[in-house]
Amino acid sequence: MSRPLHRGARISGSNGSNNDLWDSQMKEKTEKEELDRRENGFASDSLLVGSPRIRQRITMLILKLSLVLIVILALTGSFWWAISISTTSRGHIFRGYRRLQEQLVLDLWDIGELSLGSSRLKELEFCPQDFENHVPCFNVSANLALGYSDGSEYDRVCGHEPRQNCLALAPLNYKIPLRWPTGRDVIWFANVKITAQEVMSSGSLTKRMMMLDEEQISFRSASLMFDGIEDYSHQIAEMIGLRNESNFIHAGVRTILDIGCGYGSFGAHLFSNELLTMCIANYEALGSQVQLTLERGLPAMIASFSSKQLPYPSLSFDMLHCARCGIDWDQKDGIYLIEVDRVLKPGGYFVWTSPLTNFQGVLRTKERKKMGNFFRDFADKLCWEMLSQQDETIVWKKTSKRNCYNSRKPGSGPSLCSKNHDVESPYYQPLQACIAGAQSRRWIPIEERTSWPSRANLNKSELALYGLHPEEVADDTDNWKAAVRNYWSLLSPLIFSDHPKRPGDEDPSPPYNMLRNVLDMNANFGGFNSALLEARKSVWVMNVVPTNGPNYLPLIMDRGFVGVLHDWCESFPTYPRTYDLVHAAGLLSLEIGQQRRCTTLDLFSEIDRLLRPEGWVIFRDTAPLIESARALTSRLKWDARVVEMESNSDERLLICQKPFFKRQAIQS
């Protein structure tokens, strides 16, 4: 830090002072002020090369100007060179030019970091305690203050709060989650934000589904709401016309969207039948359904039926399930049911369980009768067929025939969306009051699709819908099979030793269930997900398709996986400490050429928020980008190691592990 500037010496004297004394004093004052300015770096003479600060500034300026000149010359030369080259060699030159461009961008970034001083390279601080369960973009009180209401206060609103790059510590007494399948039924009480009173409250759903045993919460299938989850799912299967829930797969059901899922017990039971259930619920500061479901190792994310479309493609899920989910389906002229229809595949099922479904029972009221009439009429307008009603549960089936919409009476029900409004993969767009997906080339009834697990391998005609050839997808699948074998051998702390070796050469490989919740930040075709399942790893994968890249999310959903669109300059809609493994292949290359609203540090800080203590991160990208990322990992206190790839000399792996920092140790 520079010293404060000194004032000049005060000049005093009598009126009889001579001119020589005055000149001497003024000269002495001028020399002292000049000396002070020089000492504090404010000298006006630009040739004072004796000052280290000035020499550093001049050096950095020369470096920047030189590099800018090199960039201009390189781009100009490559432009004229590209005109004269043959067509056959342009592909090779483009790849070389791409690598040169990446290196130049990285050099500019490095020089910028150095010019800002060492303060930019220090480790990030730990967040305040109130960040333990903080989810950016979900602030109900702030949304209410901004004028959001009528349910929209639960919407995801990004950009209204300042970004804070800090490291969120785990709660006091946090413990590493138990491995699957034990962790499905037992979680640590300290790991989630819920009070003992909520668990023990006799009037809450929590009491019906959970039991508190000292430091643990155990989940049971029996409840007061149903005779049991197993009996309940068996009942739904019979209402569809199946023998039991194990036949869902043969009826074309693989993926289920569970709205307001409680704590995931419905999906936990169905998982044993190879059904994949995605839980969605509103953001909740305490006793969150999404947080507890994820802690159990089950798919979940924050989302709501309020004013925005869900971030899933049209025709995504085979079944939608709502058991006392708290949504007023008859409100807003049925627009929520229209959104259900949008994400439901042709021939898919909508299951609704609620006391309100007793439209014709002894306890019916005028309001229930009105709701019942609305449902029957609106379901007909959506071309839904009511299959069965038992007790509090009703099952509807979406039409498999597109011509049903044209056979309706003119002006009856919602119209079909125009091509301008029928966005196959909306990203939090306003809810539409028109029927979407009916004009999609992906309109294939679930009963006509191959059943799981064959469904993961789409046939030639299905791949043609996405402009892909079977050979292209097969090569991608083979590459990911090899990658998974390689990854699994590297996930050991031994890799960070002074003399790293690959665990597995002499040591046993990590167990198949060492990971459960996996996030793929740039999923492409979903090949990483497919390879993990074929290797019989006990995982589920959240496949994320960046909004600034090719959109293969419909392909991923059609393969029987789950995923979502996301802009990685925004926070992901989930709670801290969600994932055991975060995987990012090609993400840095995708982001580097974009006009970004965020920095690489912002991205890495978000990854740290999503990652569980002792969780893993795998980056796969070009060598220059990996080296740059490696330098950044030290700021997040991650253990990191760059690994060369034998099959591709242009790519590198960056294997990272997040340490387990305990709050009491930090505070002491």
XYZ file of N, CA and C in Angstrom, residues 403-557:
465
model
N -54.658 -37.070 -34.916
C -55.858 -36.552 -35.573
C -57.001 -36.297 -34.597
N -56.819 -36.711 -33.333
C -57.854 -36.451 -32.331
C -58.089 -34.959 -32.164
N -57.019 -34.172 -32.256
C -57.161 -32.731 -32.046
C -57.972 -32.087 -33.173
N -57.798 -32.582 -34.373
C -58.536 -32.012 -35.500
C -59.986 -32.468 -35.530
N -60.308 -33.569 -34.829
C -61.677 -34.089 -34.827
C -62.550 -33.417 -33.772
N -61.961 -32.521 -32.956
C -62.758 -31.820 -31.958
C -63.670 -30.797 -32.631
N -64.709 -30.406 -31.930
C -65.593 -29.374 -32.450
C -64.826 -28.063 -32.595
N -65.104 -27.311 -33.635
C -64.407 -26.028 -33.814
C -64.583 -25.129 -32.590
N -63.469 -24.564 -32.132
C -63.506 -23.685 -30.971
C -63.607 -24.404 -29.651
N -63.513 -25.737 -29.692
C -63.617 -26.516 -28.462
C -62.235 -26.774 -27.888
N -61.954 -26.206 -26.731
C -60.702 -26.477 -26.043
C -59.537 -25.689 -26.591
N -58.368 -25.892 -26.002
C -57.170 -25.177 -26.444
C -56.830 -25.516 -27.892
N -56.360 -24.523 -28.614
C -55.943 -24.747 -29.997
C -54.529 -25.308 -30.023
N -54.124 -25.795 -31.188
C -52.748 -26.254 -31.352
C -51.826 -25.048 -31.461
N -50.656 -25.139 -30.866
C -49.692 -24.041 -30.933
C -49.205 -23.853 -32.364
N -48.986 -22.608 -32.740
C -48.369 -22.333 -34.032
C -46.905 -22.727 -33.972
N -46.273 -22.810 -35.111
C -44.861 -23.203 -35.143
C -43.977 -22.215 -34.392
N -44.376 -20.954 -34.364
C -43.581 -19.950 -33.652
C -43.647 -20.138 -32.135
N -44.750 -20.682 -31.643
C -44.933 -20.853 -30.205
C -44.663 -22.284 -29.744
N -44.588 -23.209 -30.669
C -44.380 -24.614 -30.297
C -42.881 -24.877 -30.181
N -42.279 -24.347 -29.120
C -40.846 -24.516 -28.882
C -40.632 -25.874 -28.233
N -39.847 -26.724 -28.891
C -39.703 -28.088 -28.394
C -38.995 -28.130 -27.043
N -38.022 -27.240 -26.840
C -37.284 -27.227 -25.577
C -37.263 -25.815 -25.007
N -38.357 -25.379 -24.388
C -38.381 -24.015 -23.832
C -37.494 -23.920 -22.599
N -36.975 -22.728 -22.373
C -36.128 -22.490 -21.200
C -36.800 -21.434 -20.331
N -37.655 -21.902 -19.425
C -38.389 -21.035 -18.518
C -39.164 -19.943 -19.258
N -39.812 -20.341 -20.345
C -40.687 -19.428 -21.072
C -42.047 -19.377 -20.382
N -42.816 -18.303 -20.591
C -44.153 -18.239 -19.989
C -45.022 -19.417 -20.438
N -45.911 -19.841 -19.543
C -46.824 -20.931 -19.872
C -47.668 -20.565 -21.086
N -47.882 -21.544 -21.944
C -48.663 -21.339 -23.160
C -50.042 -21.973 -22.993
N -51.068 -21.292 -23.504
C -52.440 -21.797 -23.416
C -52.830 -22.589 -24.655
N -51.835 -23.120 -25.355
C -52.103 -23.919 -26.556
C -51.424 -25.273 -26.412
N -51.874 -26.240 -27.192
C -51.373 -27.606 -27.118
C -50.094 -27.711 -27.944
N -48.999 -28.081 -27.275
C -47.688 -28.169 -27.931
C -47.324 -29.622 -28.187
N -46.428 -29.826 -29.136
C -45.887 -31.150 -29.413
C -46.654 -31.949 -30.440
N -47.861 -31.509 -30.780
C -48.676 -32.301 -31.709
C -48.090 -32.305 -33.115
N -47.270 -31.301 -33.431
C -46.672 -31.223 -34.762
C -45.232 -31.719 -34.776
N -44.783 -32.277 -33.666
C -43.398 -32.719 -33.566
C -43.175 -34.019 -34.336
N -41.990 -34.142 -34.912
C -41.612 -35.400 -35.572
C -41.380 -36.503 -34.557
N -41.250 -36.135 -33.276
C -41.017 -37.113 -32.215
C -42.314 -37.702 -31.663
N -43.420 -37.453 -32.312
C -44.701 -37.983 -31.849
C -44.725 -39.497 -32.084
N -44.281 -40.234 -31.089
C -44.270 -41.699 -31.135
C -44.927 -42.198 -29.857
N -46.066 -42.886 -29.933
C -46.731 -43.391 -28.728
C -45.812 -44.307 -27.927
N -45.940 -44.279 -26.603
C -45.044 -45.043 -25.746
C -45.190 -46.542 -25.985
N -46.378 -46.988 -26.368
C -46.562 -48.423 -26.598
C -45.878 -48.897 -27.872
N -45.491 -47.949 -28.744
C -44.792 -48.309 -29.979
C -43.275 -48.238 -29.833
N -42.808 -47.717 -28.735
C -41.367 -47.664 -28.500
C -40.886 -48.989 -27.930
N -39.619 -49.298 -28.188
C -39.046 -50.499 -27.590
C -38.942 -50.294 -26.084
N -39.111 -51.358 -25.331
C -39.104 -51.252 -23.881
C -37.670 -51.158 -23.374
N -37.555 -50.674 -22.150
C -36.253 -50.548 -21.499
C -35.700 -51.939 -21.160
N -34.383 -52.189 -21.329
C -33.305 -51.226 -21.618
C -32.982 -51.041 -23.097
N -33.669 -51.786 -23.979
C -33.394 -51.626 -25.416
C -33.672 -50.207 -25.881
N -34.551 -49.524 -25.163
C -34.930 -48.162 -25.535
C -33.743 -47.204 -25.532
N -32.725 -47.500 -24.738
C -31.557 -46.614 -24.671
C -30.812 -46.554 -25.997
N -31.005 -47.567 -26.848
C -30.343 -47.609 -28.158
C -31.387 -47.376 -29.241
N -31.535 -46.124 -29.651
C -32.548 -45.774 -30.644
C -32.213 -46.385 -31.994
N -33.274 -46.717 -32.742
C -33.056 -47.326 -34.054
C -32.719 -46.260 -35.091
N -32.476 -46.722 -36.310
C -32.007 -45.838 -37.377
C -33.012 -44.737 -37.683
N -34.295 -45.072 -37.761
C -35.311 -44.070 -38.093
C -35.467 -43.049 -36.972
N -35.341 -43.493 -35.721
C -35.438 -42.557 -34.599
C -34.243 -41.613 -34.575
N -33.045 -42.122 -34.839
C -31.865 -41.261 -34.867
C -31.926 -40.262 -36.012
N -32.570 -40.658 -37.109
C -32.686 -39.758 -38.261
C -33.463 -38.496 -37.911
N -34.338 -38.567 -36.906
C -35.081 -37.383 -36.476
C -34.152 -36.289 -35.976
N -32.968 -36.687 -35.514
C -31.999 -35.732 -34.978
C -30.839 -35.499 -35.937
N -30.943 -36.025 -37.166
C -29.870 -35.862 -38.135
C -28.641 -36.674 -37.812
N -28.815 -37.799 -37.119
C -27.694 -38.630 -36.709
C -27.731 -39.983 -37.398
N -26.540 -40.563 -37.606
C -26.413 -41.896 -38.170
C -26.077 -42.889 -37.064
N -26.519 -44.121 -37.174
C -26.220 -45.117 -36.135
C -24.726 -45.265 -35.861
N -23.892 -45.160 -36.918
C -22.448 -45.302 -36.727
C -21.897 -44.192 -35.837
N -22.442 -42.986 -36.000
C -21.980 -41.847 -35.207
C -22.275 -42.058 -33.722
N -23.473 -42.525 -33.435
C -23.851 -42.760 -32.039
C -23.106 -43.969 -31.481
N -22.895 -44.990 -32.319
C -22.167 -46.188 -31.866
C -20.728 -45.833 -31.495
N -20.078 -44.986 -32.310
C -18.713 -44.552 -31.984
C -18.689 -43.770 -30.675
N -19.688 -42.913 -30.498
C -19.777 -42.144 -29.260
C -19.948 -43.075 -28.062
N -20.767 -44.105 -28.220
C -20.999 -45.064 -27.131
C -19.721 -45.819 -26.788
N -18.996 -46.268 -27.810
C -17.747 -47.004 -27.570
C -16.719 -46.125 -26.865
N -16.629 -44.861 -27.283
C -15.677 -43.949 -26.646
C -15.992 -43.760 -25.168
N -17.280 -43.657 -24.838
C -17.650 -43.442 -23.443
C -17.500 -44.701 -22.612
N -17.651 -45.862 -23.203
C -17.394 -47.099 -22.463
C -15.936 -47.162 -22.020
N -15.033 -46.818 -22.951
C -13.604 -46.800 -22.608
C -13.303 -45.716 -21.580
N -13.975 -44.564 -21.728
C -13.732 -43.462 -20.797
C -14.164 -43.821 -19.381
N -15.305 -44.492 -19.243
C -15.792 -44.857 -17.911
C -14.826 -45.820 -17.228
N -14.291 -46.777 -17.989
C -13.299 -47.693 -17.408
C -12.080 -46.913 -16.923
N -11.665 -45.937 -17.701
C -10.509 -45.127 -17.338
C -10.811 -44.259 -16.119
N -11.977 -43.593 -16.139
C -12.356 -42.730 -15.029
C -12.369 -43.496 -13.711
N -13.006 -44.652 -13.736
C -13.227 -45.378 -12.493
C -11.908 -45.787 -11.836
N -10.888 -46.018 -12.659
C -9.585 -46.399 -12.106
C -8.847 -45.216 -11.501
N -9.328 -43.999 -11.785
C -8.633 -42.799 -11.325
C -9.245 -42.187 -10.069
N -10.458 -42.616 -9.708
C -11.164 -41.982 -8.601
C -10.673 -42.526 -7.262
N -9.488 -42.133 -6.909
C -8.882 -42.533 -5.643
C -7.931 -41.440 -5.196
N -7.854 -41.163 -3.895
C -6.907 -40.140 -3.413
C -5.459 -40.451 -3.745
N -5.154 -41.710 -4.118
C -3.781 -42.055 -4.487
C -3.275 -41.235 -5.665
N -4.205 -40.752 -6.486
C -3.788 -40.025 -7.685
C -3.173 -38.676 -7.333
N -3.437 -38.177 -6.116
C -2.916 -36.877 -5.724
C -1.607 -36.980 -4.941
N -1.069 -38.193 -4.811
C 0.170 -38.360 -4.062
C 1.349 -37.770 -4.837
N 2.488 -37.660 -4.165
C 3.675 -37.105 -4.818
C 4.130 -37.965 -5.983
N 3.853 -39.262 -5.905
C 4.201 -40.182 -6.984
C 2.926 -40.902 -7.417
N 2.082 -40.197 -8.188
C 0.755 -40.745 -8.482
C 0.837 -42.024 -9.307
N -0.081 -42.894 -9.021
C -0.220 -44.110 -9.815
C -1.698 -44.351 -10.034
N -2.004 -45.187 -10.982
C -3.394 -45.514 -11.252
C -3.853 -46.602 -10.292
N -4.789 -46.303 -9.398
C -5.343 -47.372 -8.583
C -5.984 -48.408 -9.491
N -5.785 -49.632 -9.192
C -6.304 -50.693 -10.043
C -5.190 -51.512 -10.651
N -3.995 -50.913 -10.829
C -2.849 -51.682 -11.295
C -2.474 -52.739 -10.264
N -2.425 -52.299 -9.007
C -2.111 -53.217 -7.920
C -3.213 -53.224 -6.864
N -3.947 -52.114 -6.784
C -4.990 -51.988 -5.775
C -6.346 -52.334 -6.390
N -7.303 -52.728 -5.565
C -8.644 -53.013 -6.092
C -9.302 -51.739 -6.608
N -10.153 -51.878 -7.625
C -10.868 -50.728 -8.163
C -11.882 -50.223 -7.147
N -12.243 -48.940 -7.237
C -13.280 -48.419 -6.337
C -14.567 -49.220 -6.500
N -15.368 -49.358 -5.448
C -16.594 -50.154 -5.534
C -17.598 -49.555 -6.505
N -18.494 -50.395 -6.994
C -19.479 -49.976 -7.997
C -20.418 -48.900 -7.446
N -20.602 -48.853 -6.135
C -21.548 -47.915 -5.534
C -20.861 -46.770 -4.801
N -19.620 -46.454 -5.159
C -18.921 -45.353 -4.505
C -19.545 -44.004 -4.871
N -20.260 -43.953 -6.010
C -20.951 -42.742 -6.447
C -22.437 -43.048 -6.598
N -23.253 -42.031 -6.409
C -24.689 -42.204 -6.626
C -25.255 -41.077 -7.490
N -25.167 -39.841 -7.014
C -25.700 -38.694 -7.756
C -24.626 -38.137 -8.682
N -24.881 -38.157 -9.978
C -23.901 -37.714 -10.978
C -24.503 -36.599 -11.816
N -23.729 -35.552 -12.041
C -24.137 -34.423 -12.884
C -23.225 -34.368 -14.098
N -23.803 -34.470 -15.296
C -23.043 -34.316 -16.541
C -23.371 -32.946 -17.111
N -22.415 -32.019 -17.049
C -22.670 -30.616 -17.369
C -22.796 -30.353 -18.858
N -22.337 -31.264 -19.696
C -22.418 -31.096 -21.150
C -22.663 -32.480 -21.747
N -23.926 -32.925 -21.689
C -24.253 -34.342 -21.882
C -24.223 -34.802 -23.333
N -24.318 -33.896 -24.288
C -24.317 -34.256 -25.712
C -25.403 -35.298 -26.008
N -25.051 -36.550 -26.388
C -26.046 -37.574 -26.706
C -26.484 -38.375 -25.477
N -25.893 -38.104 -24.321
C -26.157 -38.931 -23.143
C -25.285 -40.168 -23.092
N -24.168 -40.169 -23.810
C -23.301 -41.343 -23.880
C -22.641 -41.686 -22.559
N -22.293 -40.677 -21.760
C -21.684 -40.929 -20.461
C -22.669 -41.665 -19.547
N -23.925 -41.220 -19.561
C -24.988 -41.878 -18.797
C -25.138 -43.331 -19.235
N -25.194 -43.553 -20.527
C -25.373 -44.906 -21.062
C -24.221 -45.817 -20.662
N -22.989 -45.313 -20.742
C -21.817 -46.131 -20.418
C -21.778 -46.494 -18.940
N -22.176 -45.572 -18.064
C -22.208 -45.867 -16.639
C -23.200 -46.983 -16.323
N -24.357 -46.944 -16.980
C -25.358 -47.980 -16.732
C -24.904 -49.327 -17.283
N -24.287 -49.314 -18.468
C -23.808 -50.575 -19.041
C -22.694 -51.178 -18.201
N -21.925 -50.326 -17.526
C -20.876 -50.815 -16.635
C -21.437 -51.229 -15.274
N -22.770 -51.137 -15.130
C -23.481 -51.567 -13.922
C -23.026 -50.778 -12.693
N -22.777 -49.484 -12.898
C -22.480 -48.612 -11.779
C -23.803 -48.165 -11.146
N -23.812 -48.079 -9.844
C -25.045 -47.784 -9.117
C -25.263 -46.277 -9.053
N -25.589 -45.678 -10.201
C -25.714 -44.227 -10.290
C -26.999 -43.842 -11.015
N -27.398 -42.611 -10.838
C -28.327 -41.955 -11.757
C -27.642 -40.668 -12.217
N -27.952 -40.204 -13.414
C -27.247 -39.071 -14.016
C -28.237 -37.969 -14.371
N -27.939 -36.751 -13.925
C -28.657 -35.571 -14.394
C -27.920 -35.058 -15.625
N -28.509 -35.289 -16.790
C -27.903 -34.874 -18.058
C -28.290 -33.430 -18.354
N -27.301 -32.548 -18.379
C -27.546 -31.131 -18.622
C -27.087 -30.772 -20.029
N -27.965 -30.109 -20.763
C -27.634 -29.613 -22.098
C -27.519 -28.095 -22.005
N -26.315 -27.524 -22.190
C -26.159 -26.069 -22.108
C -26.993 -25.360 -23.163
N -27.553 -24.240 -22.799
C -28.412 -23.502 -23.730
C -27.631 -22.918 -24.896
N -26.309 -22.799 -24.770
C -25.509 -22.222 -25.850
C -24.852 -23.288 -26.723
N -25.295 -24.544 -26.604
C -24.739 -25.619 -27.420
C -25.825 -26.341 -28.202
N -25.455 -27.380 -28.941
C -26.447 -28.171 -29.687
C -27.443 -28.798 -28.715
N -28.715 -28.758 -29.079
C -29.760 -29.237 -28.176
C -30.125 -30.686 -28.489
N -29.492 -31.612 -27.765
C -29.829 -33.027 -27.888
C -30.626 -33.523 -26.680
N -31.223 -32.599 -25.926
C -32.015 -33.023 -24.779
C -33.211 -33.889 -25.186
N -33.944 -33.575 -26.264
C -35.021 -34.492 -26.666
C -34.518 -35.912 -26.935
N -33.333 -36.035 -27.540
C -32.738 -37.353 -27.772
C -32.466 -38.058 -26.445
N -31.913 -37.333 -25.492
C -31.603 -37.911 -24.187
C -32.866 -38.419 -23.510
N -33.935 -37.620 -23.546
C -35.188 -38.030 -22.920
C -35.798 -39.232 -23.638
